[in-house]
CSV table of C-alpha atoms in Angstrom, one decimal:
chain,number,residue,atom,x,y,z
X,278,MET,CA,14.4,-206.8,-35.7
X,279,GLN,CA,15.6,-209.3,-32.6
X,280,ASP,CA,13.9,-212.1,-34.3
X,281,ARG,CA,16.4,-212.3,-37.6
X,282,PRO,CA,18.3,-215.6,-37.4
X,283,VAL,CA,22.1,-215.8,-37.4
X,284,VAL,CA,24.1,-217.3,-40.0
X,285,VAL,CA,27.8,-218.0,-40.1
X,286,ILE,CA,29.9,-218.4,-42.7
X,287,THR,CA,34.0,-219.9,-42.9
X,288,GLY,CA,35.2,-219.1,-45.5
X,289,GLY,CA,32.7,-216.2,-46.6
X,290,THR,CA,34.2,-213.8,-48.6
X,291,ALA,CA,35.4,-215.3,-52.1
X,292,GLY,CA,33.4,-217.8,-53.9
X,293,VAL,CA,30.6,-220.1,-52.7
X,294,GLY,CA,30.6,-218.8,-49.6
X,295,ARG,CA,30.1,-214.6,-51.0
X,296,ALA,CA,27.8,-215.7,-52.9
X,297,LEU,CA,25.6,-217.5,-49.5
X,298,ALA,CA,26.5,-214.5,-47.8
X,299,ARG,CA,25.0,-212.7,-50.2
X,300,ALA,CA,22.2,-215.0,-50.4
X,301,TYR,CA,21.3,-214.9,-47.2
X,302,ALA,CA,21.5,-210.9,-46.7
X,303,HIS,CA,18.9,-211.2,-48.6
X,304,ARG,CA,16.8,-213.0,-47.0
X,305,GLY,CA,17.1,-210.7,-44.2
X,306,TRP,CA,19.4,-213.0,-42.1
X,307,ARG,CA,22.2,-212.1,-39.5
X,308,VAL,CA,25.4,-213.3,-41.8
X,309,ALA,CA,29.2,-213.8,-39.7
X,310,VAL,CA,31.7,-214.1,-42.1
X,311,LEU,CA,35.2,-216.5,-40.7
X,312,ALA,CA,38.0,-215.4,-42.7
X,313,ARG,CA,41.8,-214.4,-43.3
X,314,GLY,CA,41.7,-211.6,-45.6
X,315,GLN,CA,40.5,-208.0,-43.7
X,316,ALA,CA,40.3,-206.8,-47.4
X,317,GLY,CA,37.7,-209.6,-48.6
X,318,LEU,CA,35.9,-208.7,-45.3
X,319,ALA,CA,34.9,-205.4,-45.8
X,320,ALA,CA,34.0,-205.9,-49.0
X,321,THR,CA,31.8,-208.7,-47.7
X,322,ALA,CA,30.6,-207.2,-45.6
X,323,ALA,CA,29.5,-204.0,-47.1
X,324,ASP,CA,27.6,-206.5,-49.6
X,325,VAL,CA,25.7,-207.8,-46.6
X,326,ALA,CA,24.7,-204.0,-45.5
X,327,ARG,CA,23.6,-203.2,-48.7
X,328,ALA,CA,21.4,-206.4,-49.2
X,329,GLY,CA,19.3,-206.0,-45.8
X,330,GLY,CA,21.6,-208.3,-44.3
X,331,GLU,CA,23.4,-207.4,-40.9
X,332,PRO,CA,27.0,-208.1,-41.0
X,333,LEU,CA,29.2,-209.4,-38.3
X,334,THR,CA,32.8,-209.9,-39.7
X,335,LEU,CA,35.4,-211.9,-38.0
X,336,ALA,CA,38.7,-212.5,-38.3
X,337,ALA,CA,39.8,-216.1,-38.4
X,338,ASP,CA,42.0,-218.8,-39.6
X,339,VAL,CA,40.2,-221.8,-39.2
X,340,SER,CA,43.2,-224.5,-38.6
X,341,ASP,CA,43.1,-222.7,-35.3
X,342,SER,CA,40.9,-224.6,-33.1
X,343,ALA,CA,41.3,-221.7,-30.4
X,344,ALA,CA,40.2,-218.8,-32.9
X,345,VAL,CA,37.4,-220.4,-34.4
X,346,PHE,CA,35.7,-221.3,-30.8
X,347,GLU,CA,36.4,-217.1,-30.2
X,348,ALA,CA,34.3,-216.5,-33.2
X,349,ALA,CA,31.5,-218.4,-32.3
X,350,ASP,CA,31.7,-217.1,-29.0
X,351,ARG,CA,31.4,-213.1,-30.1
X,352,VAL,CA,28.6,-214.3,-32.5
X,353,VAL,CA,26.9,-215.6,-29.6
X,354,ALA,CA,27.2,-213.0,-27.0
X,355,ARG,CA,26.1,-210.5,-30.1
X,356,TRP,CA,23.8,-212.0,-31.3
X,357,GLY,CA,22.4,-214.5,-28.4
X,358,ARG,CA,22.5,-217.9,-30.7
X,359,ILE,CA,23.6,-219.7,-33.4
X,360,ASP,CA,21.2,-220.6,-36.4
X,361,LEU,CA,22.9,-222.2,-39.3
X,362,TRP,CA,26.5,-222.7,-39.8
X,363,ILE,CA,27.8,-223.3,-42.8
X,364,ASN,CA,32.1,-225.0,-43.0
X,365,ASN,CA,32.7,-223.5,-46.8
X,366,ALA,CA,36.3,-222.7,-46.0
X,367,MET,CA,39.2,-224.2,-48.0
X,368,VAL,CA,42.8,-224.6,-49.7
X,369,THR,CA,44.2,-226.1,-52.0
X,370,VAL,CA,47.1,-227.1,-53.8
X,371,PHE,CA,46.9,-228.4,-58.1
X,372,GLY,CA,49.4,-231.1,-58.8
X,373,PRO,CA,51.0,-234.5,-59.3
X,374,ALA,CA,50.8,-236.2,-55.7
X,375,GLU,CA,54.5,-236.2,-55.1
X,376,ARG,CA,55.1,-233.3,-56.5
X,377,SER,CA,53.4,-231.7,-53.2
X,378,THR,CA,55.6,-231.1,-50.1
X,379,PRO,CA,54.5,-233.1,-46.6
X,380,GLU,CA,53.8,-229.3,-45.5
X,381,GLU,CA,51.7,-228.8,-48.3
X,382,TYR,CA,50.1,-231.6,-47.8
X,383,ALA,CA,49.5,-230.5,-43.7
X,384,ARG,CA,48.1,-227.6,-44.4
X,385,VAL,CA,45.5,-228.7,-47.3
X,386,THR,CA,44.2,-231.0,-44.5
X,387,ALA,CA,44.6,-228.0,-41.7
X,388,VAL,CA,42.1,-225.9,-43.6
X,389,THR,CA,40.0,-227.8,-45.7
X,390,TYR,CA,39.7,-231.1,-43.5
X,391,LEU,CA,40.2,-230.0,-39.3
X,392,GLY,CA,38.4,-226.4,-40.4
X,393,THR,CA,35.3,-228.2,-40.7
X,394,VAL,CA,36.6,-230.3,-38.2
X,395,HIS,CA,37.0,-227.3,-35.7
X,396,GLY,CA,34.0,-225.4,-37.6
X,397,THR,CA,31.3,-227.8,-36.5
X,398,LEU,CA,32.8,-228.2,-33.1
X,399,ALA,CA,32.6,-224.7,-32.4
X,400,ALA,CA,28.4,-224.9,-33.4
X,401,LEU,CA,27.6,-227.8,-31.2
X,402,ARG,CA,29.0,-226.5,-28.3
X,403,HIS,CA,26.7,-223.4,-28.9
X,404,MET,CA,23.6,-225.5,-30.2
X,405,ARG,CA,23.0,-228.3,-27.9
X,406,ALA,CA,21.9,-225.5,-25.0
X,407,ARG,CA,19.2,-225.2,-27.1
X,408,ASP,CA,19.4,-228.6,-28.9
X,409,ARG,CA,18.3,-226.8,-32.1
X,410,GLY,CA,20.6,-225.7,-35.4
X,411,THR,CA,21.9,-226.8,-38.5
X,412,ILE,CA,25.5,-227.0,-39.4
X,413,LEU,CA,26.0,-227.8,-43.3
X,414,GLN,CA,29.1,-229.1,-44.5
X,415,ILE,CA,30.2,-227.8,-47.6
X,416,GLY,CA,31.5,-230.7,-49.6
X,417,SER,CA,32.7,-232.2,-53.2
X,418,ALA,CA,31.8,-234.4,-55.3
X,419,LEU,CA,35.7,-234.9,-55.4
X,420,ALA,CA,34.8,-236.5,-51.7
X,421,TYR,CA,34.0,-239.9,-53.7
X,422,ARG,CA,35.3,-239.4,-57.3
X,423,SER,CA,39.0,-238.2,-56.7
X,424,ILE,CA,40.2,-237.0,-59.6
X,425,PRO,CA,43.8,-236.1,-60.6
X,426,LEU,CA,46.4,-233.2,-59.8
X,427,GLN,CA,44.0,-232.7,-56.4
X,428,ALA,CA,45.5,-235.5,-54.1
X,429,ALA,CA,45.1,-233.2,-50.9
X,430,TYR,CA,41.9,-231.8,-51.6
X,431,CYS,CA,39.9,-234.8,-53.0
X,432,ALA,CA,41.5,-236.9,-49.2
X,433,ALA,CA,40.3,-233.5,-47.4
X,434,LYS,CA,37.0,-234.1,-49.1
X,435,ALA,CA,36.9,-237.4,-48.6
X,436,ALA,CA,37.6,-236.7,-44.6
X,437,CYS,CA,35.6,-234.3,-44.3
X,438,ARG,CA,32.4,-236.9,-45.4
X,439,GLY,CA,33.8,-239.2,-43.7
X,440,PHE,CA,33.4,-237.4,-40.3
X,441,THR,CA,30.1,-236.2,-40.6
X,442,ASP,CA,28.7,-239.5,-41.6
X,443,SER,CA,29.9,-240.7,-37.7
X,444,LEU,CA,29.0,-237.1,-36.1
X,445,ARG,CA,25.5,-238.1,-37.9
X,446,SER,CA,24.9,-240.9,-36.3
X,447,GLU,CA,26.2,-240.4,-33.0
X,448,LEU,CA,23.7,-237.5,-32.8
X,449,LEU,CA,20.8,-239.8,-33.9
X,450,HIS,CA,22.1,-241.5,-31.2
X,451,GLU,CA,21.9,-239.0,-28.5
X,452,LYS,CA,17.9,-237.8,-30.8
X,453,SER,CA,19.4,-234.6,-30.9
X,454,ARG,CA,17.7,-232.0,-32.5
X,455,ILE,CA,20.9,-231.0,-34.3
X,456,ARG,CA,20.6,-230.9,-38.3
X,457,LEU,CA,23.2,-232.1,-40.3
X,458,THR,CA,23.6,-232.6,-43.3
X,459,MET,CA,26.4,-232.1,-46.1
X,460,ALA,CA,26.1,-230.1,-49.8
X,461,GLN,CA,28.9,-232.2,-52.8
X,462,LEU,CA,29.4,-229.7,-55.1
X,463,PRO,CA,30.2,-229.5,-58.9
X,464,ALA,CA,33.2,-227.0,-61.0
X,465,VAL,CA,31.7,-223.5,-60.4
X,466,ASP,CA,33.4,-220.7,-61.5
X,467,THR,CA,35.1,-218.9,-57.9
X,468,PRO,CA,38.2,-217.1,-57.6
X,469,GLN,CA,40.4,-220.8,-56.3
X,470,PHE,CA,41.3,-220.7,-59.5
X,471,ASP,CA,43.5,-217.8,-59.8
X,472,TRP,CA,45.1,-217.8,-56.2
X,473,ALA,CA,45.7,-222.0,-55.4
X,474,ARG,CA,49.0,-222.9,-55.7
X,475,THR,CA,50.2,-225.2,-58.3
X,476,HIS,CA,53.3,-227.4,-59.6
X,477,VAL,CA,52.1,-227.0,-63.2
X,478,ARG,CA,52.5,-225.4,-66.5
X,479,GLY,CA,49.3,-222.8,-66.7
X,480,ARG,CA,46.7,-221.9,-65.0
X,481,PRO,CA,44.4,-223.9,-62.9
X,482,GLN,CA,40.7,-224.4,-63.8
X,483,PRO,CA,37.5,-226.4,-63.4
X,484,VAL,CA,36.9,-229.5,-65.7
X,485,PRO,CA,33.6,-228.2,-67.2
X,486,PRO,CA,30.4,-228.0,-67.1
X,487,ILE,CA,30.7,-225.1,-64.7
X,488,HIS,CA,28.2,-223.9,-63.0
X,489,THR,CA,27.9,-219.8,-61.3
X,490,PRO,CA,28.7,-219.8,-57.6
X,491,GLU,CA,25.3,-218.0,-56.7
X,492,ALA,CA,23.1,-220.7,-59.1
X,493,VAL,CA,24.7,-223.4,-56.3
X,494,ALA,CA,24.4,-220.9,-53.2
X,495,GLU,CA,20.3,-221.2,-53.8
X,496,ALA,CA,21.0,-225.2,-54.3
X,497,ILE,CA,22.5,-224.5,-50.7
X,498,ALA,CA,20.0,-222.0,-48.8
X,499,ALA,CA,17.8,-225.2,-50.6
X,500,ALA,CA,19.5,-227.6,-48.7
X,501,ALA,CA,19.7,-225.8,-45.3
X,502,ARG,CA,16.3,-225.6,-44.8
X,503,THR,CA,15.2,-228.8,-45.3
X,504,ALA,CA,18.2,-230.4,-44.5
X,505,PRO,CA,18.7,-234.0,-46.2
X,506,ARG,CA,21.3,-236.1,-45.0
X,507,GLU,CA,23.3,-235.5,-48.1
X,508,ILE,CA,22.4,-233.1,-51.1
X,509,TRP,CA,24.3,-233.6,-54.5
X,510,ILE,CA,24.5,-230.3,-56.5
X,511,GLY,CA,24.7,-230.2,-60.0
X,512,ALA,CA,24.3,-233.0,-62.5
X,513,PRO,CA,28.0,-234.0,-63.2
X,514,SER,CA,28.0,-234.3,-59.4
X,515,MET,CA,25.1,-237.3,-59.6
X,516,GLN,CA,27.4,-238.9,-62.5
X,517,ALA,CA,30.7,-239.0,-60.9
X,518,ILE,CA,29.1,-240.3,-57.7
X,519,LEU,CA,27.0,-242.5,-59.1
X,520,GLY,CA,29.3,-244.0,-61.4
X,521,THR,CA,31.9,-244.2,-58.6
X,522,MET,CA,29.8,-246.0,-56.9
X,523,VAL,CA,28.9,-248.5,-60.1
X,524,ALA,CA,32.3,-249.2,-62.0
X,525,PRO,CA,35.3,-247.3,-59.6
X,526,GLY,CA,37.3,-248.8,-62.1
X,527,LEU,CA,36.3,-247.5,-65.0
X,528,MET,CA,35.9,-244.1,-63.4
X,529,ASP,CA,39.5,-244.1,-62.3
X,530,ARG,CA,41.1,-245.1,-66.2
X,531,MET,CA,38.0,-241.9,-67.4
X,532,MET,CA,39.7,-239.4,-65.1
X,533,ALA,CA,43.3,-240.8,-66.3
X,534,ARG,CA,42.6,-240.0,-69.6
X,535,SER,CA,40.2,-237.0,-69.5
X,536,ALA,CA,40.6,-235.1,-66.0
X,537,TRP,CA,44.9,-234.2,-66.4
X,538,ASP,CA,44.8,-231.9,-69.0
X,539,SER,CA,40.9,-230.1,-68.9
X,540,GLN,CA,42.3,-229.2,-65.6
X,541,ILE,CA,45.5,-226.5,-66.9
X,542,GLY,CA,44.4,-223.4,-68.9
X,543,PRO,CA,46.9,-221.0,-70.8
X,544,GLY,CA,49.0,-217.8,-68.2
X,545,GLU,CA,50.7,-217.9,-65.8
X,546,ALA,CA,50.1,-219.1,-62.0
X,547,ARG,CA,49.8,-215.4,-59.5
X,548,ALA,CA,50.4,-215.4,-55.9
X,549,ASP,CA,48.6,-218.2,-53.6
X,550,ASN,CA,46.0,-217.9,-50.4
X,551,LEU,CA,47.7,-221.5,-48.9
X,552,MET,CA,49.3,-219.4,-46.0
X,553,GLN,CA,48.6,-216.0,-46.5
X,554,PRO,CA,45.4,-214.6,-47.0
X,555,VAL,CA,45.8,-212.1,-50.4
X,556,GLU,CA,45.3,-209.0,-49.9
X,557,ARG,CA,42.4,-208.1,-51.8
X,558,ASP,CA,39.1,-208.5,-52.8
X,559,MET,CA,38.2,-211.8,-54.8
X,560,GLY,CA,34.8,-211.6,-55.3
X,561,ALA,CA,32.2,-214.1,-55.7
X,562,SER,CA,32.6,-214.9,-59.1
X,563,GLY,CA,35.9,-216.7,-60.9
X,564,ARG,CA,37.2,-215.6,-64.5
X,565,PHE,CA,35.1,-218.4,-66.4
X,566,GLY,CA,31.8,-216.7,-66.3
X,567,SER,CA,31.1,-216.8,-70.0
X,568,GLU,CA,31.3,-220.5,-69.4
X,569,ALA,CA,29.1,-221.0,-66.3
X,570,SER,CA,25.5,-221.5,-66.4
X,571,ASP,CA,23.3,-220.3,-64.1
X,572,ARG,CA,20.9,-223.2,-63.8
X,573,VAL,CA,21.7,-226.2,-61.7
X,574,ALA,CA,19.8,-229.6,-60.8
X,575,SER,CA,20.5,-230.9,-56.8
X,576,LEU,CA,19.0,-234.2,-55.1
X,577,SER,CA,19.4,-235.2,-51.9
X,578,GLY,CA,21.4,-238.6,-51.9
X,579,PRO,CA,19.4,-240.8,-50.1
X,580,THR,CA,16.5,-239.9,-53.1
X,581,VAL,CA,18.8,-241.5,-55.4
X,582,ARG,CA,19.6,-244.0,-53.8
X,583,ALA,CA,16.2,-245.0,-52.5
X,584,GLY,CA,14.9,-244.6,-56.7
X,585,LEU,CA,18.7,-246.9,-57.7
X,586,ALA,CA,17.7,-249.4,-55.0
X,587,ALA,CA,14.2,-249.9,-56.3
X,588,GLY,CA,15.1,-250.1,-59.7
X,589,GLY,CA,17.4,-252.7,-58.5
X,590,LEU,CA,14.4,-254.6,-57.0
X,591,LEU,CA,12.5,-253.9,-59.9
X,592,VAL,CA,14.9,-255.6,-62.2
X,593,ALA,CA,15.6,-258.6,-59.7
X,594,GLY,CA,11.6,-259.1,-59.5
X,595,ALA,CA,11.1,-259.1,-63.2
X,596,ALA,CA,14.6,-262.1,-63.3
X,597,LEU,CA,13.0,-263.9,-60.4
X,598,THR,CA,9.8,-264.1,-62.6
X,599,ALA,CA,10.6,-264.9,-65.9
X,600,THR,CA,13.2,-267.5,-64.3
X,601,ALA,CA,10.2,-269.2,-62.5
X,602,LEU,CA,8.2,-268.8,-65.9
X,603,LEU,CA,10.6,-271.1,-67.6
X,604,ALA,CA,10.9,-273.6,-65.0
X,605,ARG,CA,7.6,-273.7,-65.4
X,606,ARG,CA,7.5,-274.7,-68.8
X,607,ARG,CA,10.3,-277.2,-69.0
X,608,ASP,CA,8.5,-278.6,-66.5
X,609,PRO,CA,6.1,-282.3,-67.9
């Protein structure tokens, strides 16, 4: 089947990336996965093959630009093109901002932000020849609404959004047919909470409500088909983003009050994957399956903003009409 479409997923061996690999395999795609750990790569390749896809595993650290470009070259050498590139790789550090070292900030930035930049540039180099293809950035509601204990990760995701918005304008200027979109995710039941570096007592956990990686992966795949400017996945993402737009100071106080203890659960932190991969198959899901919902709503950011703008115009119009009527009544 030479006409099978091709997707490349960075960080595709665990969490949402692993769920995406399975989702595209079920659709019959050719699935190339970039990751550091050999155990995860082997397990993901087996998943893709069982689901009906054609796998290609590429051992690479996305912070290494040369390795990412070489991986993209290998995909094109084997399958002739890249239809969809998903930048999903990330690492994080949990703890108060001052407890993280400069080296830890640099590492989170190199993987979560610069890894997105490297993947995007590698994809563009091959997509420009055909003037087609889609690049999808896996973002987070934290790209808009930062929370305590995750300063490095929030900053990296905000940087991804800034980079993506700038590049989108350039592609529009060039009248390019390459599509660029970003999905802002809610809390998801993934293994990151079991292998993230932490500087707090206890084990990190997501702020509820929590969603399954499979439900989120399906929403992402739908976004990749239509490629809106941005898609907000999950009601918590919509609430966090809109709340920050409307009342950022209030949201600051809410996060200070509620988002600290809710991110720390019982138990002891395990070995982390910040600098080196954890060599075991972590799968797609974390330890919060009993709390995770397999239903998730999604809306494109422009749709929400248009609705808000329309609502604002209606309110403004009603106010102007009422003012005019009152003025007429007062006019003798």
